[in-house]
Amino acid sequence: MAWECGIDGCNAVFEDVESTIVHQATEHTRQECKVCGTVVPDGYLAIRHAFTEHSRAEYVRAYGASSEEVRNREALLEEIDDVADMEAIATELKR
Ligand SMILES: [Zn+2]
Ligand SMILES: [Zn+2]
């Protein structure tokens, strides 16, 4: 299965989800969380931060997201959580 980066304007494709997330965290500009101001890697890790550190209501308020966008992101998180080796990603990012 191929994974696409998914960040606007970037069509990079990777063989595994870990490479995709490492790519997002290293090749893309870090983003400031609109809820708490923490600077987080773009892409999956930004979404993960928003949904694990903040409530859905906070996310909707800060990002002006529709309920469909929230559902899409939650589905994406679940899908990636199932397959991603977060330890491998963390190790890779510490280098
Ligand atoms: Zn990308
Ligand atoms: Zn935050």
CSV table of N, CA and C and ligand atoms in Angstrom, one decimal:
chain,number,residue,atom,x,y,z
A,1,MET,N,0.8,-1.2,0.0
A,1,MET,CA,0.0,0.0,0.0
A,1,MET,C,0.9,1.2,0.0
A,2,ALA,N,0.6,2.2,-0.8
A,2,ALA,CA,1.3,3.4,-0.9
A,2,ALA,C,0.6,4.5,-0.1
A,3,TRP,N,1.5,5.3,0.6
A,3,TRP,CA,1.0,6.4,1.4
A,3,TRP,C,1.3,7.7,0.8
A,4,GLU,N,0.3,8.6,0.7
A,4,GLU,CA,0.6,9.9,0.1
A,4,GLU,C,0.7,10.9,1.3
A,5,CYS,N,1.6,11.9,1.1
A,5,CYS,CA,1.9,12.9,2.1
A,5,CYS,C,0.6,13.6,2.5
A,6,GLY,N,-0.2,14.1,1.5
A,6,GLY,CA,-1.4,14.7,1.8
A,6,GLY,C,-1.4,16.2,2.2
A,7,ILE,N,-0.2,16.7,2.5
A,7,ILE,CA,-0.1,18.1,2.8
A,7,ILE,C,-0.3,18.9,1.5
A,8,ASP,N,-1.0,20.0,1.6
A,8,ASP,CA,-1.3,20.8,0.4
A,8,ASP,C,-0.1,21.0,-0.5
A,9,GLY,N,-0.3,20.6,-1.8
A,9,GLY,CA,0.8,20.9,-2.8
A,9,GLY,C,1.9,19.9,-2.8
A,10,CYS,N,1.9,19.0,-1.9
A,10,CYS,CA,2.9,17.9,-1.8
A,10,CYS,C,2.3,16.6,-2.2
A,11,ASN,N,2.9,16.0,-3.2
A,11,ASN,CA,2.3,14.7,-3.6
A,11,ASN,C,3.3,13.6,-3.4
A,12,ALA,N,4.2,13.7,-2.5
A,12,ALA,CA,5.2,12.7,-2.3
A,12,ALA,C,4.5,11.4,-1.8
A,13,VAL,N,5.0,10.3,-2.4
A,13,VAL,CA,4.4,9.0,-2.0
A,13,VAL,C,5.4,8.1,-1.4
A,14,PHE,N,5.1,7.3,-0.4
A,14,PHE,CA,6.0,6.5,0.3
A,14,PHE,C,5.4,5.1,0.4
A,15,GLU,N,6.4,4.1,0.7
A,15,GLU,CA,5.9,2.7,0.8
A,15,GLU,C,5.4,2.4,2.1
A,16,ASP,N,5.8,3.1,3.1
A,16,ASP,CA,5.2,2.8,4.4
A,16,ASP,C,4.9,4.1,5.2
A,17,VAL,N,4.0,4.0,6.1
A,17,VAL,CA,3.4,5.1,6.8
A,17,VAL,C,4.5,5.9,7.6
A,18,GLU,N,5.4,5.1,8.2
A,18,GLU,CA,6.4,5.7,9.0
A,18,GLU,C,7.3,6.7,8.2
A,19,SER,N,7.6,6.3,7.0
A,19,SER,CA,8.4,7.2,6.1
A,19,SER,C,7.6,8.5,5.8
A,20,THR,N,6.3,8.3,5.6
A,20,THR,CA,5.5,9.4,5.3
A,20,THR,C,5.5,10.4,6.5
A,21,ILE,N,5.3,9.9,7.7
A,21,ILE,CA,5.3,10.8,8.8
A,21,ILE,C,6.6,11.5,9.1
A,22,VAL,N,7.7,10.7,8.9
A,22,VAL,CA,9.0,11.3,9.1
A,22,VAL,C,9.2,12.4,8.0
A,23,HIS,N,8.8,12.1,6.8
A,23,HIS,CA,8.9,13.1,5.7
A,23,HIS,C,8.1,14.4,6.1
A,24,GLN,N,6.9,14.2,6.6
A,24,GLN,CA,6.1,15.4,7.0
A,24,GLN,C,6.8,16.2,8.1
A,25,ALA,N,7.4,15.5,9.0
A,25,ALA,CA,8.0,16.2,10.2
A,25,ALA,C,9.3,16.8,9.8
A,26,THR,N,10.0,16.4,8.8
A,26,THR,CA,11.3,16.9,8.5
A,26,THR,C,11.4,17.8,7.3
A,27,GLU,N,10.5,17.5,6.3
A,27,GLU,CA,10.5,18.3,5.0
A,27,GLU,C,9.6,19.4,5.0
A,28,HIS,N,8.6,19.4,5.9
A,28,HIS,CA,7.6,20.5,5.9
A,28,HIS,C,7.8,21.4,7.1
A,29,THR,N,7.4,22.6,6.9
A,29,THR,CA,7.5,23.6,8.0
A,29,THR,C,6.6,23.2,9.2
A,30,ARG,N,7.2,23.4,10.4
A,30,ARG,CA,6.4,23.1,11.6
A,30,ARG,C,5.3,24.1,11.7
A,31,GLN,N,4.2,23.6,12.3
A,31,GLN,CA,3.0,24.4,12.4
A,31,GLN,C,2.7,24.8,13.9
A,32,GLU,N,2.2,25.9,14.1
A,32,GLU,CA,1.8,26.3,15.5
A,32,GLU,C,0.4,25.8,15.7
A,33,CYS,N,0.2,25.1,16.8
A,33,CYS,CA,-1.2,24.6,17.1
A,33,CYS,C,-2.0,25.8,17.4
A,34,LYS,N,-3.2,25.9,16.7
A,34,LYS,CA,-4.0,27.1,16.9
A,34,LYS,C,-4.8,27.1,18.2
A,35,VAL,N,-4.7,26.0,18.9
A,35,VAL,CA,-5.4,25.9,20.2
A,35,VAL,C,-4.5,26.4,21.4
A,36,CYS,N,-3.3,25.8,21.4
A,36,CYS,CA,-2.4,26.1,22.5
A,36,CYS,C,-1.1,26.8,22.2
A,37,GLY,N,-0.8,26.9,20.9
A,37,GLY,CA,0.4,27.6,20.5
A,37,GLY,C,1.7,26.8,20.4
A,38,THR,N,1.6,25.5,20.8
A,38,THR,CA,2.7,24.6,20.7
A,38,THR,C,3.1,24.4,19.2
A,39,VAL,N,4.4,24.4,19.0
A,39,VAL,CA,4.9,24.2,17.6
A,39,VAL,C,5.0,22.7,17.4
A,40,VAL,N,4.3,22.1,16.4
A,40,VAL,CA,4.3,20.7,16.2
A,40,VAL,C,4.6,20.4,14.7
A,41,PRO,N,5.2,19.2,14.5
A,41,PRO,CA,5.5,18.9,13.1
A,41,PRO,C,4.2,18.9,12.3
A,42,ASP,N,4.2,19.2,11.0
A,42,ASP,CA,3.1,19.3,10.1
A,42,ASP,C,2.5,17.9,9.8
A,43,GLY,N,1.3,17.8,9.3
A,43,GLY,CA,0.8,16.6,8.9
A,43,GLY,C,0.2,15.7,10.0
A,44,TYR,N,0.4,14.4,9.9
A,44,TYR,CA,-0.2,13.5,10.9
A,44,TYR,C,0.1,13.9,12.4
A,45,LEU,N,1.3,14.3,12.7
A,45,LEU,CA,1.7,14.6,14.1
A,45,LEU,C,0.9,15.9,14.6
A,46,ALA,N,0.7,16.8,13.6
A,46,ALA,CA,-0.1,18.0,14.0
A,46,ALA,C,-1.6,17.6,14.3
A,47,ILE,N,-2.1,16.7,13.5
A,47,ILE,CA,-3.5,16.3,13.7
A,47,ILE,C,-3.6,15.5,15.0
A,48,ARG,N,-2.6,14.6,15.2
A,48,ARG,CA,-2.5,13.8,16.4
A,48,ARG,C,-2.5,14.6,17.6
A,49,HIS,N,-1.6,15.7,17.6
A,49,HIS,CA,-1.5,16.6,18.7
A,49,HIS,C,-2.9,17.2,19.0
A,50,ALA,N,-3.5,17.7,18.0
A,50,ALA,CA,-4.8,18.5,18.1
A,50,ALA,C,-5.8,17.6,18.7
A,51,PHE,N,-5.9,16.3,18.3
A,51,PHE,CA,-7.0,15.4,18.7
A,51,PHE,C,-6.7,14.7,20.0
A,52,THR,N,-5.4,14.6,20.4
A,52,THR,CA,-5.1,13.9,21.7
A,52,THR,C,-5.0,14.9,22.8
A,53,GLU,N,-4.5,16.2,22.5
A,53,GLU,CA,-4.3,17.2,23.5
A,53,GLU,C,-5.5,18.0,23.8
A,54,HIS,N,-6.3,18.1,22.8
A,54,HIS,CA,-7.5,19.0,22.9
A,54,HIS,C,-8.8,18.3,22.6
A,55,SER,N,-9.9,18.9,23.0
A,55,SER,CA,-11.2,18.3,22.8
A,55,SER,C,-11.6,18.6,21.3
A,56,ARG,N,-12.5,17.9,20.8
A,56,ARG,CA,-13.0,18.1,19.5
A,56,ARG,C,-13.6,19.5,19.4
A,57,ALA,N,-14.3,19.9,20.4
A,57,ALA,CA,-14.9,21.3,20.4
A,57,ALA,C,-13.8,22.4,20.3
A,58,GLU,N,-12.7,22.2,21.0
A,58,GLU,CA,-11.6,23.2,20.9
A,58,GLU,C,-11.1,23.2,19.5
A,59,TYR,N,-10.9,22.0,18.9
A,59,TYR,CA,-10.4,21.9,17.6
A,59,TYR,C,-11.3,22.6,16.6
A,60,VAL,N,-12.6,22.4,16.7
A,60,VAL,CA,-13.5,23.0,15.8
A,60,VAL,C,-13.5,24.5,15.9
A,61,ARG,N,-13.4,25.0,17.1
A,61,ARG,CA,-13.4,26.4,17.4
A,61,ARG,C,-12.2,27.1,16.8
A,62,ALA,N,-11.0,26.5,17.1
A,62,ALA,CA,-9.7,27.1,16.7
A,62,ALA,C,-9.5,27.0,15.2
A,63,TYR,N,-9.9,25.9,14.6
A,63,TYR,CA,-9.6,25.7,13.2
A,63,TYR,C,-10.8,25.9,12.2
A,64,GLY,N,-12.0,26.2,12.8
A,64,GLY,CA,-13.1,26.4,12.0
A,64,GLY,C,-13.5,25.2,11.1
A,65,ALA,N,-13.2,24.0,11.7
A,65,ALA,CA,-13.4,22.8,10.9
A,65,ALA,C,-14.9,22.4,11.0
A,66,SER,N,-15.3,21.8,9.9
A,66,SER,CA,-16.7,21.2,9.8
A,66,SER,C,-16.7,19.9,10.5
A,67,SER,N,-17.9,19.4,10.8
A,67,SER,CA,-17.9,18.1,11.4
A,67,SER,C,-17.4,17.0,10.5
A,68,GLU,N,-17.6,17.2,9.2
A,68,GLU,CA,-17.1,16.3,8.2
A,68,GLU,C,-15.6,16.2,8.2
A,69,GLU,N,-14.9,17.4,8.3
A,69,GLU,CA,-13.5,17.4,8.4
A,69,GLU,C,-13.0,16.7,9.7
A,70,VAL,N,-13.7,17.0,10.8
A,70,VAL,CA,-13.3,16.3,12.0
A,70,VAL,C,-13.4,14.8,11.9
A,71,ARG,N,-14.5,14.3,11.3
A,71,ARG,CA,-14.7,12.9,11.1
A,71,ARG,C,-13.6,12.3,10.2
A,72,ASN,N,-13.2,13.0,9.1
A,72,ASN,CA,-12.2,12.6,8.2
A,72,ASN,C,-10.9,12.4,9.0
A,73,ARG,N,-10.5,13.4,9.8
A,73,ARG,CA,-9.3,13.4,10.5
A,73,ARG,C,-9.2,12.3,11.6
A,74,GLU,N,-10.4,12.1,12.2
A,74,GLU,CA,-10.4,11.1,13.2
A,74,GLU,C,-10.3,9.7,12.6
A,75,ALA,N,-10.9,9.5,11.4
A,75,ALA,CA,-10.8,8.3,10.7
A,75,ALA,C,-9.3,8.0,10.3
A,76,LEU,N,-8.7,9.1,9.8
A,76,LEU,CA,-7.3,9.0,9.4
A,76,LEU,C,-6.4,8.7,10.6
A,77,LEU,N,-6.6,9.3,11.7
A,77,LEU,CA,-5.8,9.0,12.9
A,77,LEU,C,-6.0,7.5,13.3
A,78,GLU,N,-7.2,7.0,13.3
A,78,GLU,CA,-7.4,5.7,13.6
A,78,GLU,C,-6.7,4.7,12.7
A,79,GLU,N,-6.8,5.0,11.4
A,79,GLU,CA,-6.2,4.2,10.4
A,79,GLU,C,-4.7,4.1,10.6
A,80,ILE,N,-4.1,5.3,10.9
A,80,ILE,CA,-2.6,5.4,11.0
A,80,ILE,C,-2.2,4.7,12.3
A,81,ASP,N,-3.0,5.0,13.4
A,81,ASP,CA,-2.6,4.4,14.7
A,81,ASP,C,-2.5,2.9,14.6
A,82,ASP,N,-3.4,2.3,13.8
A,82,ASP,CA,-3.4,0.9,13.7
A,82,ASP,C,-2.1,0.3,13.1
A,83,VAL,N,-1.5,1.1,12.1
A,83,VAL,CA,-0.4,0.5,11.4
A,83,VAL,C,0.9,1.1,11.7
A,84,ALA,N,0.9,2.4,12.2
A,84,ALA,CA,2.2,3.1,12.4
A,84,ALA,C,3.0,2.6,13.6
A,85,ASP,N,4.3,2.5,13.5
A,85,ASP,CA,5.1,2.1,14.6
A,85,ASP,C,5.7,3.5,15.1
A,86,MET,N,5.0,4.0,16.2
A,86,MET,CA,5.3,5.3,16.7
A,86,MET,C,6.7,5.4,17.3
A,87,GLU,N,7.1,4.2,17.8
A,87,GLU,CA,8.5,4.2,18.4
A,87,GLU,C,9.5,4.4,17.3
A,88,ALA,N,9.3,3.7,16.2
A,88,ALA,CA,10.3,3.8,15.1
A,88,ALA,C,10.3,5.3,14.6
A,89,ILE,N,9.1,5.9,14.6
A,89,ILE,CA,9.1,7.3,14.1
A,89,ILE,C,9.8,8.2,15.1
A,90,ALA,N,9.6,8.0,16.3
A,90,ALA,CA,10.2,8.8,17.3
A,90,ALA,C,11.7,8.7,17.3
A,91,THR,N,12.2,7.4,17.1
A,91,THR,CA,13.6,7.2,17.0
A,91,THR,C,14.2,7.9,15.8
A,92,GLU,N,13.5,7.8,14.7
A,92,GLU,CA,13.9,8.4,13.4
A,92,GLU,C,14.0,9.9,13.6
A,93,LEU,N,13.1,10.5,14.3
A,93,LEU,CA,13.0,12.0,14.4
A,93,LEU,C,14.1,12.5,15.4
A,94,LYS,N,14.6,11.6,16.2
A,94,LYS,CA,15.6,12.1,17.2
A,94,LYS,C,17.0,12.2,16.6
A,95,ARG,N,17.2,11.6,15.4
A,95,ARG,CA,18.5,11.6,14.8
A,95,ARG,C,19.0,13.0,14.5
B,1,ZN,ZN,5.0,16.2,1.9
B,2,ZN,ZN,-2.3,22.3,21.0
